[in-house]
C-alpha cells in the first residue's frame, strides 16, 4: 500500500483580489492533511475512489465528468499516459471542507502523487499543480490557482495569477492561530458574488483590489525582512477591505474581534470568506489567551501553527 499526505493551507494576505491579478501570499498548514492510499484491486475491477470522510465510493467508469474525485484520477492517468489500473484509492482528510483551507486541492494533490508512485511515474510539483488546477475549476469556477500552487509545492508562496510561482523566504518565524467558525461556505459562491459586485461597480472594486495588492506587497517585505510586528496591522487592514468587498460575516467578525481583544496583534478572515476560518497573529505570551477567546466566542476548532 502506498500512502501520500498533503498539507492544508491558509492565505495570509490577498484572497479575492488575487482572482483579479493582484498578488497574494499563502502558506502550508502541516497540522492538517489529506492522505490518499492506493492498493491493488481485483483484476478487472478498475479504479475505485473511496472517501471515508464523505462516505462515498466513486467507480471511475461510472462517474460523471464533473465528479472532482474521478476528474483528478482521469487527468492524472491521461498525463501519465496510462490506462485505468485495477486499484482502490482511499482518501482521508483532516482539513475542514469548504473552510478556506484548501481541502479540495490537497485531496487532489495526494491522489496525483499516490497514482504516480503506484504507476512508477515521476511527477514534478509544476505538473501536480497544473493537474490539480484543472480540477479546482470544477470546485471553484474561476480559481486563481493559488490553492493548487501552495499545496502542491508545500512552501510559502507569493503568487500572481498566470505568473511563474515565487516562493517566499520567511526571515523570522511567526505564529498564527486559525479559528474555524464552523460555517461551511463554498468558495465558488463567494467568488461568484464578488464577480457580480465587481461587474456592477468595477471602479470601486478595482480600487479595493489595488489597496489589497498594496497590503500584500508590504506584507511580503515584512515577512522577508523579519519585521513580523508589521504583519498584525496589515492583517487588520486586509480584513477591513475584505469586509468592504462583502465576504466577511458576523461569525468571522466576532472571532476577529475576540482574538484582538485577547491580545492578538492582528486578525483577518482567510480564503473565500462568509464562513470558514480566520487567522490571528499571536505570540508565545498571547497564543493561549487568544485560543481560549476564540473557543469562548464560538470557534469550532483552533489550530496554532508556526510559519517559517
Ligand atoms: O477558500 P479557499 O481556501 O478555496 O480560497 C479561495 C481564495 C480566493 O481568492 C477567494 C479564490 C481563488 O481562487 O483564489
PDB file of C-alpha atoms and ligand atoms in Angstrom:
ATOM      1  CA  UNK A   1       0.000   0.000   0.000  1.00  0.00           C
ATOM      2  CA  UNK A   2       1.256   3.465  -0.937  1.00  0.00           C
ATOM      3  CA  UNK A   3       0.161   6.451   1.183  1.00  0.00           C
ATOM      4  CA  UNK A   4       0.780  10.107   0.395  1.00  0.00           C
ATOM      5  CA  UNK A   5      -0.086  13.095   2.610  1.00  0.00           C
ATOM      6  CA  UNK A   6      -0.546  16.731   1.586  1.00  0.00           C
ATOM      7  CA  UNK A   7      -0.872  19.670   3.992  1.00  0.00           C
ATOM      8  CA  UNK A   8      -3.675  22.206   4.095  1.00  0.00           C
ATOM      9  CA  UNK A   9      -3.047  25.907   3.570  1.00  0.00           C
ATOM     10  CA  UNK A  10      -4.168  29.373   4.519  1.00  0.00           C
ATOM     11  CA  UNK A  11      -3.979  32.573   2.541  1.00  0.00           C
ATOM     12  CA  UNK A  12      -2.177  35.083   4.753  1.00  0.00           C
ATOM     13  CA  UNK A  13      -2.928  38.074   2.523  1.00  0.00           C
ATOM     14  CA  UNK A  14      -4.647  38.842  -0.759  1.00  0.00           C
ATOM     15  CA  UNK A  15      -7.589  36.436  -1.253  1.00  0.00           C
ATOM     16  CA  UNK A  16     -10.252  37.516  -3.752  1.00  0.00           C
ATOM     17  CA  UNK A  17      -8.068  40.323  -5.164  1.00  0.00           C
ATOM     18  CA  UNK A  18      -5.788  37.504  -6.408  1.00  0.00           C
ATOM     19  CA  UNK A  19      -8.568  36.400  -8.775  1.00  0.00           C
ATOM     20  CA  UNK A  20      -8.240  39.868 -10.395  1.00  0.00           C
ATOM     21  CA  UNK A  21      -4.484  39.760 -10.947  1.00  0.00           C
ATOM     22  CA  UNK A  22      -3.219  41.148  -7.635  1.00  0.00           C
ATOM     23  CA  UNK A  23      -0.604  39.213  -5.626  1.00  0.00           C
ATOM     24  CA  UNK A  24      -1.374  37.003  -2.626  1.00  0.00           C
ATOM     25  CA  UNK A  25       0.675  35.149  -0.022  1.00  0.00           C
ATOM     26  CA  UNK A  26      -0.261  31.664   1.160  1.00  0.00           C
ATOM     27  CA  UNK A  27       1.433  29.168   3.450  1.00  0.00           C
ATOM     28  CA  UNK A  28       1.047  25.424   4.072  1.00  0.00           C
ATOM     29  CA  UNK A  29      -0.505  24.281   7.353  1.00  0.00           C
ATOM     30  CA  UNK A  30       1.008  20.934   8.255  1.00  0.00           C
ATOM     31  CA  UNK A  31      -1.203  20.265  11.287  1.00  0.00           C
ATOM     32  CA  UNK A  32      -3.984  19.220   8.938  1.00  0.00           C
ATOM     33  CA  UNK A  33      -3.602  16.998   5.914  1.00  0.00           C
ATOM     34  CA  UNK A  34      -5.274  14.973   3.212  1.00  0.00           C
ATOM     35  CA  UNK A  35      -3.976  11.463   2.624  1.00  0.00           C
ATOM     36  CA  UNK A  36      -4.515   9.147  -0.308  1.00  0.00           C
ATOM     37  CA  UNK A  37      -3.675   5.442  -0.013  1.00  0.00           C
ATOM     38  CA  UNK A  38      -3.641   3.211  -3.034  1.00  0.00           C
ATOM     39  CA  UNK A  39      -3.553  -0.556  -3.325  1.00  0.00           C
ATOM     40  CA  UNK A  40      -4.094  -3.150  -5.998  1.00  0.00           C
ATOM     41  CA  UNK A  41      -7.712  -4.219  -6.602  1.00  0.00           C
ATOM     42  CA  UNK A  42      -9.033  -7.452  -8.045  1.00  0.00           C
ATOM     43  CA  UNK A  43      -8.283  -7.861 -11.747  1.00  0.00           C
ATOM     44  CA  UNK A  44     -10.893  -6.222 -13.964  1.00  0.00           C
ATOM     45  CA  UNK A  45     -12.363  -4.077 -11.187  1.00  0.00           C
ATOM     46  CA  UNK A  46     -10.916  -0.821 -12.489  1.00  0.00           C
ATOM     47  CA  UNK A  47     -10.294   2.121 -10.200  1.00  0.00           C
ATOM     48  CA  UNK A  48     -12.461   2.933  -7.195  1.00  0.00           C
ATOM     49  CA  UNK A  49     -12.020   6.036  -5.066  1.00  0.00           C
ATOM     50  CA  UNK A  50     -13.298   5.756  -1.515  1.00  0.00           C
ATOM     51  CA  UNK A  51     -13.754   8.832   0.603  1.00  0.00           C
ATOM     52  CA  UNK A  52     -14.029   7.830   4.232  1.00  0.00           C
ATOM     53  CA  UNK A  53     -14.982  11.382   5.289  1.00  0.00           C
ATOM     54  CA  UNK A  54     -17.680  11.852   2.670  1.00  0.00           C
ATOM     55  CA  UNK A  55     -18.772   8.209   2.973  1.00  0.00           C
ATOM     56  CA  UNK A  56     -18.829   7.777  -0.771  1.00  0.00           C
ATOM     57  CA  UNK A  57     -17.301   5.400  -3.274  1.00  0.00           C
ATOM     58  CA  UNK A  58     -16.714   6.540  -6.837  1.00  0.00           C
ATOM     59  CA  UNK A  59     -16.211   3.958  -9.578  1.00  0.00           C
ATOM     60  CA  UNK A  60     -14.162   5.652 -12.239  1.00  0.00           C
ATOM     61  CA  UNK A  61     -16.059   4.029 -15.114  1.00  0.00           C
ATOM     62  CA  UNK A  62     -19.434   5.198 -13.834  1.00  0.00           C
ATOM     63  CA  UNK A  63     -18.508   8.663 -12.600  1.00  0.00           C
ATOM     64  CA  UNK A  64     -19.806  11.747 -14.365  1.00  0.00           C
ATOM     65  CA  UNK A  65     -17.300  14.179 -15.945  1.00  0.00           C
ATOM     66  CA  UNK A  66     -17.930  16.784 -13.241  1.00  0.00           C
ATOM     67  CA  UNK A  67     -17.120  14.444 -10.344  1.00  0.00           C
ATOM     68  CA  UNK A  68     -13.957  16.023  -8.906  1.00  0.00           C
ATOM     69  CA  UNK A  69     -12.519  12.777  -7.468  1.00  0.00           C
ATOM     70  CA  UNK A  70     -12.909  10.950 -10.774  1.00  0.00           C
ATOM     71  CA  UNK A  71     -11.723  14.009 -12.708  1.00  0.00           C
ATOM     72  CA  UNK A  72      -8.369  14.182 -10.934  1.00  0.00           C
ATOM     73  CA  UNK A  73      -7.773  10.450 -11.485  1.00  0.00           C
ATOM     74  CA  UNK A  74      -8.663  10.779 -15.191  1.00  0.00           C
ATOM     75  CA  UNK A  75      -6.452  13.850 -15.599  1.00  0.00           C
ATOM     76  CA  UNK A  76      -3.516  12.113 -13.909  1.00  0.00           C
ATOM     77  CA  UNK A  77      -3.894   8.923 -15.975  1.00  0.00           C
ATOM     78  CA  UNK A  78      -4.045  10.973 -19.180  1.00  0.00           C
ATOM     79  CA  UNK A  79      -0.889  12.860 -18.172  1.00  0.00           C
ATOM     80  CA  UNK A  80       0.910   9.625 -17.262  1.00  0.00           C
ATOM     81  CA  UNK A  81      -0.341   8.060 -20.465  1.00  0.00           C
ATOM     82  CA  UNK A  82      -1.659   5.015 -18.628  1.00  0.00           C
ATOM     83  CA  UNK A  83      -4.955   3.091 -18.809  1.00  0.00           C
ATOM     84  CA  UNK A  84      -7.202   2.806 -15.777  1.00  0.00           C
ATOM     85  CA  UNK A  85      -5.473   0.485 -13.287  1.00  0.00           C
ATOM     86  CA  UNK A  86      -7.206  -2.047 -11.034  1.00  0.00           C
ATOM     87  CA  UNK A  87      -6.774  -0.054  -7.861  1.00  0.00           C
ATOM     88  CA  UNK A  88      -8.558   1.171  -4.765  1.00  0.00           C
ATOM     89  CA  UNK A  89      -7.732   4.692  -3.686  1.00  0.00           C
ATOM     90  CA  UNK A  90      -8.800   5.638  -0.165  1.00  0.00           C
ATOM     91  CA  UNK A  91      -8.935   9.272   0.838  1.00  0.00           C
ATOM     92  CA  UNK A  92      -8.973  10.678   4.308  1.00  0.00           C
ATOM     93  CA  UNK A  93      -8.672  14.326   5.233  1.00  0.00           C
ATOM     94  CA  UNK A  94      -8.439  16.268   8.478  1.00  0.00           C
ATOM     95  CA  UNK A  95      -8.656  19.559   6.568  1.00  0.00           C
ATOM     96  CA  UNK A  96     -12.041  21.152   7.172  1.00  0.00           C
ATOM     97  CA  UNK A  97     -14.105  21.152   3.954  1.00  0.00           C
ATOM     98  CA  UNK A  98     -15.328  24.429   2.423  1.00  0.00           C
ATOM     99  CA  UNK A  99     -13.487  26.416   5.068  1.00  0.00           C
ATOM    100  CA  UNK A 100     -10.732  28.219   3.209  1.00  0.00           C
ATOM    101  CA  UNK A 101      -8.027  25.677   3.982  1.00  0.00           C
ATOM    102  CA  UNK A 102      -7.523  24.166   0.569  1.00  0.00           C
ATOM    103  CA  UNK A 103      -9.084  20.781   1.282  1.00  0.00           C
ATOM    104  CA  UNK A 104     -10.071  20.044  -2.303  1.00  0.00           C
ATOM    105  CA  UNK A 105      -6.633  20.945  -3.692  1.00  0.00           C
ATOM    106  CA  UNK A 106      -4.917  18.836  -1.026  1.00  0.00           C
ATOM    107  CA  UNK A 107      -7.097  15.794  -1.749  1.00  0.00           C
ATOM    108  CA  UNK A 108      -6.382  16.107  -5.481  1.00  0.00           C
ATOM    109  CA  UNK A 109      -2.653  16.550  -4.848  1.00  0.00           C
ATOM    110  CA  UNK A 110      -2.474  13.392  -2.746  1.00  0.00           C
ATOM    111  CA  UNK A 111      -4.356  11.430  -5.400  1.00  0.00           C
ATOM    112  CA  UNK A 112      -1.981  12.542  -8.188  1.00  0.00           C
ATOM    113  CA  UNK A 113       1.114  11.717  -6.138  1.00  0.00           C
ATOM    114  CA  UNK A 114      -0.233   8.359  -4.973  1.00  0.00           C
ATOM    115  CA  UNK A 115      -1.128   7.379  -8.544  1.00  0.00           C
ATOM    116  CA  UNK A 116       2.297   8.464  -9.798  1.00  0.00           C
ATOM    117  CA  UNK A 117       4.007   6.217  -7.242  1.00  0.00           C
ATOM    118  CA  UNK A 118       1.646   3.343  -7.960  1.00  0.00           C
ATOM    119  CA  UNK A 119       2.325   3.622 -11.696  1.00  0.00           C
ATOM    120  CA  UNK A 120       6.040   4.269 -11.233  1.00  0.00           C
ATOM    121  CA  UNK A 121       5.929   7.704 -12.786  1.00  0.00           C
ATOM    122  CA  UNK A 122       7.955  10.760 -11.809  1.00  0.00           C
ATOM    123  CA  UNK A 123       5.828  13.825 -11.298  1.00  0.00           C
ATOM    124  CA  UNK A 124       7.197  17.283 -10.529  1.00  0.00           C
ATOM    125  CA  UNK A 125       5.499  19.995  -8.488  1.00  0.00           C
ATOM    126  CA  UNK A 126       4.551  22.091 -11.518  1.00  0.00           C
ATOM    127  CA  UNK A 127       2.789  19.124 -13.128  1.00  0.00           C
ATOM    128  CA  UNK A 128       0.922  18.274  -9.923  1.00  0.00           C
ATOM    129  CA  UNK A 129      -0.119  21.894  -9.560  1.00  0.00           C
ATOM    130  CA  UNK A 130      -1.417  22.193 -13.117  1.00  0.00           C
ATOM    131  CA  UNK A 131      -3.379  18.920 -12.927  1.00  0.00           C
ATOM    132  CA  UNK A 132      -4.942  19.975  -9.639  1.00  0.00           C
ATOM    133  CA  UNK A 133      -5.777  23.384 -11.102  1.00  0.00           C
ATOM    134  CA  UNK A 134      -7.868  21.775 -13.842  1.00  0.00           C
ATOM    135  CA  UNK A 135      -9.978  20.033 -11.228  1.00  0.00           C
ATOM    136  CA  UNK A 136     -10.157  23.084  -8.951  1.00  0.00           C
ATOM    137  CA  UNK A 137     -12.148  24.681 -11.759  1.00  0.00           C
ATOM    138  CA  UNK A 138     -14.914  22.151 -11.073  1.00  0.00           C
ATOM    139  CA  UNK A 139     -14.995  23.223  -7.431  1.00  0.00           C
ATOM    140  CA  UNK A 140     -14.457  26.940  -7.742  1.00  0.00           C
ATOM    141  CA  UNK A 141     -15.456  28.115 -11.203  1.00  0.00           C
ATOM    142  CA  UNK A 142     -12.666  30.641 -11.774  1.00  0.00           C
ATOM    143  CA  UNK A 143      -9.920  29.775  -9.299  1.00  0.00           C
ATOM    144  CA  UNK A 144      -6.843  31.976  -9.252  1.00  0.00           C
ATOM    145  CA  UNK A 145      -4.564  28.930  -8.916  1.00  0.00           C
ATOM    146  CA  UNK A 146      -3.181  29.858  -5.513  1.00  0.00           C
ATOM    147  CA  UNK A 147      -4.612  26.813  -3.706  1.00  0.00           C
ATOM    148  CA  UNK A 148      -3.112  24.211  -6.022  1.00  0.00           C
ATOM    149  CA  UNK A 149       0.198  26.086  -6.057  1.00  0.00           C
ATOM    150  CA  UNK A 150       0.781  26.353  -2.309  1.00  0.00           C
ATOM    151  CA  UNK A 151      -0.499  22.847  -1.676  1.00  0.00           C
ATOM    152  CA  UNK A 152       1.479  21.170  -4.487  1.00  0.00           C
ATOM    153  CA  UNK A 153       4.712  22.993  -3.601  1.00  0.00           C
ATOM    154  CA  UNK A 154       4.056  22.792   0.172  1.00  0.00           C
ATOM    155  CA  UNK A 155       6.043  26.017   0.714  1.00  0.00           C
ATOM    156  CA  UNK A 156       5.115  29.636   1.412  1.00  0.00           C
ATOM    157  CA  UNK A 157       4.300  31.260  -1.926  1.00  0.00           C
ATOM    158  CA  UNK A 158       3.954  34.753  -3.283  1.00  0.00           C
ATOM    159  CA  UNK A 159       1.515  34.236  -6.072  1.00  0.00           C
ATOM    160  CA  UNK A 160       0.300  36.248  -9.041  1.00  0.00           C
ATOM    161  CA  UNK A 161      -2.208  34.602 -11.340  1.00  0.00           C
ATOM    162  CA  UNK A 162      -0.651  33.372 -14.565  1.00  0.00           C
ATOM    163  CA  UNK A 163       2.931  34.055 -13.465  1.00  0.00           C
ATOM    164  CA  UNK A 164       5.628  31.545 -12.515  1.00  0.00           C
ATOM    165  CA  UNK A 165       5.493  30.686  -8.835  1.00  0.00           C
ATOM    166  CA  UNK A 166       7.753  32.560  -6.428  1.00  0.00           C
ATOM    167  CA  UNK A 167       8.431  31.003  -3.063  1.00  0.00           C
ATOM    168  CA  UNK A 168       8.810  33.346  -0.124  1.00  0.00           C
ATOM    169  CA  UNK A 169      11.612  33.187   2.442  1.00  0.00           C
ATOM    170  CA  UNK A 170      10.387  33.676   5.971  1.00  0.00           C
ATOM    171  CA  UNK A 171      13.193  35.536   7.749  1.00  0.00           C
ATOM    172  CA  UNK A 172      11.710  35.339  11.222  1.00  0.00           C
ATOM    173  CA  UNK A 173       9.194  32.598  12.051  1.00  0.00           C
ATOM    174  CA  UNK A 174       5.815  33.801  13.315  1.00  0.00           C
ATOM    175  CA  UNK A 175       2.806  32.068  14.799  1.00  0.00           C
ATOM    176  CA  UNK A 176      -0.829  32.230  13.784  1.00  0.00           C
ATOM    177  CA  UNK A 177      -3.959  30.870  15.425  1.00  0.00           C
ATOM    178  CA  UNK A 178      -6.524  29.620  12.913  1.00  0.00           C
ATOM    179  CA  UNK A 179     -10.106  29.736  14.198  1.00  0.00           C
ATOM    180  CA  UNK A 180     -12.932  27.862  12.489  1.00  0.00           C
ATOM    181  CA  UNK A 181     -16.398  29.471  12.504  1.00  0.00           C
ATOM    182  CA  UNK A 182     -17.844  26.041  11.713  1.00  0.00           C
ATOM    183  CA  UNK A 183     -19.893  27.703   8.965  1.00  0.00           C
ATOM    184  CA  UNK A 184     -19.403  25.861   5.672  1.00  0.00           C
ATOM    185  CA  UNK A 185     -19.061  28.336   2.853  1.00  0.00           C
ATOM    186  CA  UNK A 186     -18.269  27.104  -0.646  1.00  0.00           C
ATOM    187  CA  UNK A 187     -15.620  29.336  -2.231  1.00  0.00           C
ATOM    188  CA  UNK A 188     -17.454  29.219  -5.557  1.00  0.00           C
ATOM    189  CA  UNK A 189     -20.415  31.160  -4.154  1.00  0.00           C
ATOM    190  CA  UNK A 190     -18.343  33.892  -2.507  1.00  0.00           C
ATOM    191  CA  UNK A 191     -16.183  34.244  -5.622  1.00  0.00           C
ATOM    192  CA  UNK A 192     -19.321  34.409  -7.823  1.00  0.00           C
ATOM    193  CA  UNK A 193     -20.900  37.100  -5.628  1.00  0.00           C
ATOM    194  CA  UNK A 194     -17.721  39.180  -5.738  1.00  0.00           C
ATOM    195  CA  UNK A 195     -17.731  38.883  -9.525  1.00  0.00           C
ATOM    196  CA  UNK A 196     -21.314  40.181  -9.709  1.00  0.00           C
ATOM    197  CA  UNK A 197     -20.491  43.087  -7.415  1.00  0.00           C
ATOM    198  CA  UNK A 198     -17.355  43.866  -9.462  1.00  0.00           C
ATOM    199  CA  UNK A 199     -19.395  43.846 -12.659  1.00  0.00           C
ATOM    200  CA  UNK A 200     -21.878  46.267 -11.085  1.00  0.00           C
ATOM    201  CA  UNK A 201     -19.195  48.710  -9.868  1.00  0.00           C
ATOM    202  CA  UNK A 202     -15.812  47.994 -11.409  1.00  0.00           C
ATOM    203  CA  UNK A 203     -14.140  51.239 -10.336  1.00  0.00           C
ATOM    204  CA  UNK A 204     -14.885  50.705  -6.674  1.00  0.00           C
ATOM    205  CA  UNK A 205     -13.838  47.050  -6.711  1.00  0.00           C
ATOM    206  CA  UNK A 206     -10.653  47.690  -8.681  1.00  0.00           C
ATOM    207  CA  UNK A 207      -9.717  50.323  -6.078  1.00  0.00           C
ATOM    208  CA  UNK A 208     -10.352  47.866  -3.246  1.00  0.00           C
ATOM    209  CA  UNK A 209      -8.285  45.201  -5.019  1.00  0.00           C
ATOM    210  CA  UNK A 210      -5.449  47.711  -5.525  1.00  0.00           C
ATOM    211  CA  UNK A 211      -5.469  48.506  -1.814  1.00  0.00           C
ATOM    212  CA  UNK A 212      -5.306  44.789  -1.005  1.00  0.00           C
ATOM    213  CA  UNK A 213      -2.460  44.384  -3.503  1.00  0.00           C
ATOM    214  CA  UNK A 214      -0.505  47.102  -1.733  1.00  0.00           C
ATOM    215  CA  UNK A 215      -1.021  45.365   1.639  1.00  0.00           C
ATOM    216  CA  UNK A 216       0.301  42.129   0.139  1.00  0.00           C
ATOM    217  CA  UNK A 217       3.464  43.885  -1.077  1.00  0.00           C
ATOM    218  CA  UNK A 218       4.040  45.392   2.363  1.00  0.00           C
ATOM    219  CA  UNK A 219       3.431  42.005   3.999  1.00  0.00           C
ATOM    220  CA  UNK A 220       5.888  40.335   1.653  1.00  0.00           C
ATOM    221  CA  UNK A 221       8.582  42.816   2.618  1.00  0.00           C
ATOM    222  CA  UNK A 222       7.797  42.349   6.318  1.00  0.00           C
ATOM    223  CA  UNK A 223       7.977  38.543   6.000  1.00  0.00           C
ATOM    224  CA  UNK A 224      11.217  38.568   4.019  1.00  0.00           C
ATOM    225  CA  UNK A 225      12.957  41.134   6.237  1.00  0.00           C
ATOM    226  CA  UNK A 226      11.740  39.669   9.528  1.00  0.00           C
ATOM    227  CA  UNK A 227       9.647  42.688  10.611  1.00  0.00           C
ATOM    228  CA  UNK A 228       6.971  40.406  11.989  1.00  0.00           C
ATOM    229  CA  UNK A 229       5.440  43.205  14.090  1.00  0.00           C
ATOM    230  CA  UNK A 230       4.229  44.886  10.911  1.00  0.00           C
ATOM    231  CA  UNK A 231       2.068  41.905   9.962  1.00  0.00           C
ATOM    232  CA  UNK A 232      -0.669  42.451  12.597  1.00  0.00           C
ATOM    233  CA  UNK A 233      -1.828  45.887  11.379  1.00  0.00           C
ATOM    234  CA  UNK A 234      -1.615  44.619   7.794  1.00  0.00           C
ATOM    235  CA  UNK A 235      -3.945  41.711   8.681  1.00  0.00           C
ATOM    236  CA  UNK A 236      -6.404  44.171  10.246  1.00  0.00           C
ATOM    237  CA  UNK A 237      -6.326  46.379   7.158  1.00  0.00           C
ATOM    238  CA  UNK A 238      -6.800  43.370   4.874  1.00  0.00           C
ATOM    239  CA  UNK A 239      -9.790  42.200   6.924  1.00  0.00           C
ATOM    240  CA  UNK A 240     -11.422  45.641   6.718  1.00  0.00           C
ATOM    241  CA  UNK A 241     -11.057  45.605   2.932  1.00  0.00           C
ATOM    242  CA  UNK A 242     -12.454  42.058   2.703  1.00  0.00           C
ATOM    243  CA  UNK A 243     -15.475  43.223   4.724  1.00  0.00           C
ATOM    244  CA  UNK A 244     -15.947  46.099   2.272  1.00  0.00           C
ATOM    245  CA  UNK A 245     -15.806  43.616  -0.579  1.00  0.00           C
ATOM    246  CA  UNK A 246     -18.652  41.779   1.129  1.00  0.00           C
ATOM    247  CA  UNK A 247     -17.095  38.456   2.101  1.00  0.00           C
ATOM    248  CA  UNK A 248     -16.988  38.682   5.883  1.00  0.00           C
ATOM    249  CA  UNK A 249     -19.793  37.517   8.182  1.00  0.00           C
ATOM    250  CA  UNK A 250     -20.969  38.107  11.744  1.00  0.00           C
ATOM    251  CA  UNK A 251     -19.245  34.908  12.879  1.00  0.00           C
ATOM    252  CA  UNK A 252     -15.946  35.894  11.266  1.00  0.00           C
ATOM    253  CA  UNK A 253     -16.103  39.446  12.626  1.00  0.00           C
ATOM    254  CA  UNK A 254     -16.839  38.087  16.080  1.00  0.00           C
ATOM    255  CA  UNK A 255     -13.821  35.770  16.062  1.00  0.00           C
ATOM    256  CA  UNK A 256     -11.590  38.523  14.683  1.00  0.00           C
ATOM    257  CA  UNK A 257     -12.720  40.908  17.448  1.00  0.00           C
ATOM    258  CA  UNK A 258     -12.324  38.235  20.153  1.00  0.00           C
ATOM    259  CA  UNK A 259      -8.775  37.420  19.041  1.00  0.00           C
ATOM    260  CA  UNK A 260      -7.803  41.075  19.061  1.00  0.00           C
ATOM    261  CA  UNK A 261      -9.362  41.676  22.474  1.00  0.00           C
ATOM    262  CA  UNK A 262      -7.360  38.708  23.823  1.00  0.00           C
ATOM    263  CA  UNK A 263      -4.061  40.169  22.641  1.00  0.00           C
ATOM    264  CA  UNK A 264      -3.590  39.165  19.009  1.00  0.00           C
ATOM    265  CA  UNK A 265      -1.761  41.915  17.142  1.00  0.00           C
ATOM    266  CA  UNK A 266      -3.894  41.448  14.029  1.00  0.00           C
ATOM    267  CA  UNK A 267      -6.579  39.171  12.569  1.00  0.00           C
ATOM    268  CA  UNK A 268      -8.453  38.530   9.348  1.00  0.00           C
ATOM    269  CA  UNK A 269     -10.706  36.078   7.582  1.00  0.00           C
ATOM    270  CA  UNK A 270      -8.971  33.638   5.212  1.00  0.00           C
ATOM    271  CA  UNK A 271      -9.944  32.194   1.846  1.00  0.00           C
ATOM    272  CA  UNK A 272     -13.361  32.599   0.303  1.00  0.00           C
ATOM    273  CA  UNK A 273     -14.940  34.020   3.471  1.00  0.00           C
ATOM    274  CA  UNK A 274     -18.605  34.227   4.576  1.00  0.00           C
ATOM    275  CA  UNK A 275     -17.708  31.400   6.930  1.00  0.00           C
ATOM    276  CA  UNK A 276     -14.774  29.047   7.190  1.00  0.00           C
ATOM    277  CA  UNK A 277     -11.675  30.188   9.014  1.00  0.00           C
ATOM    278  CA  UNK A 278      -9.966  33.309  10.290  1.00  0.00           C
ATOM    279  CA  UNK A 279      -6.374  33.800  11.414  1.00  0.00           C
ATOM    280  CA  UNK A 280      -4.833  35.847  14.190  1.00  0.00           C
ATOM    281  CA  UNK A 281      -1.190  36.785  14.657  1.00  0.00           C
ATOM    282  CA  UNK A 282      -0.112  35.572  18.105  1.00  0.00           C
ATOM    283  CA  UNK A 283       2.990  35.338  20.243  1.00  0.00           C
ATOM    284  CA  UNK A 284       4.263  32.970  22.881  1.00  0.00           C
ATOM    285  CA  UNK A 285       2.723  35.235  25.527  1.00  0.00           C
ATOM    286  CA  UNK A 286      -0.704  35.580  23.853  1.00  0.00           C
ATOM    287  CA  UNK A 287      -1.481  32.380  21.991  1.00  0.00           C
ATOM    288  CA  UNK A 288      -3.138  30.539  24.901  1.00  0.00           C
ATOM    289  CA  UNK A 289      -5.414  33.507  25.709  1.00  0.00           C
ATOM    290  CA  UNK A 290      -6.297  34.003  22.036  1.00  0.00           C
ATOM    291  CA  UNK A 291      -7.067  30.305  21.615  1.00  0.00           C
ATOM    292  CA  UNK A 292      -9.363  30.393  24.658  1.00  0.00           C
ATOM    293  CA  UNK A 293     -11.080  33.577  23.494  1.00  0.00           C
ATOM    294  CA  UNK A 294     -11.739  32.068  20.072  1.00  0.00           C
ATOM    295  CA  UNK A 295     -13.337  28.965  21.575  1.00  0.00           C
ATOM    296  CA  UNK A 296     -15.356  31.083  24.027  1.00  0.00           C
ATOM    297  CA  UNK A 297     -16.616  33.153  21.094  1.00  0.00           C
ATOM    298  CA  UNK A 298     -17.890  30.134  19.220  1.00  0.00           C
ATOM    299  CA  UNK A 299     -14.928  28.783  17.249  1.00  0.00           C
ATOM    300  CA  UNK A 300     -15.473  25.103  16.452  1.00  0.00           C
ATOM    301  CA  UNK A 301     -11.746  24.461  16.438  1.00  0.00           C
ATOM    302  CA  UNK A 302      -8.451  26.304  16.704  1.00  0.00           C
ATOM    303  CA  UNK A 303      -5.125  25.313  15.140  1.00  0.00           C
ATOM    304  CA  UNK A 304      -1.961  27.102  16.205  1.00  0.00           C
ATOM    305  CA  UNK A 305       0.799  26.897  13.614  1.00  0.00           C
ATOM    306  CA  UNK A 306       4.213  28.477  13.125  1.00  0.00           C
ATOM    307  CA  UNK A 307       5.104  29.819   9.701  1.00  0.00           C
ATOM    308  CA  UNK A 308       8.742  29.538   8.613  1.00  0.00           C
TER     309      UNK A 308
HETATM  310  O1  LIG B   1     -11.484  29.373   0.240  1.00  0.00           O
HETATM  311  P1  LIG B   1     -10.228  28.882  -0.404  1.00  0.00           P
HETATM  312  O2  LIG B   1      -9.221  28.356   0.533  1.00  0.00           O
HETATM  313  O3  LIG B   1     -10.503  27.946  -1.524  1.00  0.00           O
HETATM  314  O4  LIG B   1      -9.514  30.182  -1.035  1.00  0.00           O
HETATM  315  C1  LIG B   1     -10.126  30.911  -2.038  1.00  0.00           C
HETATM  316  C2  LIG B   1      -9.276  32.072  -2.413  1.00  0.00           C
HETATM  317  C3  LIG B   1      -9.956  33.036  -3.376  1.00  0.00           C
HETATM  318  O5  LIG B   1      -9.011  34.072  -3.615  1.00  0.00           O
HETATM  319  C4  LIG B   1     -11.201  33.645  -2.759  1.00  0.00           C
HETATM  320  C5  LIG B   1     -10.338  32.371  -4.684  1.00  0.00           C
HETATM  321  C6  LIG B   1      -9.159  31.967  -5.532  1.00  0.00           C
HETATM  322  O6  LIG B   1      -9.389  31.176  -6.461  1.00  0.00           O
HETATM  323  O7  LIG B   1      -8.053  32.472  -5.344  1.00  0.00           O
END
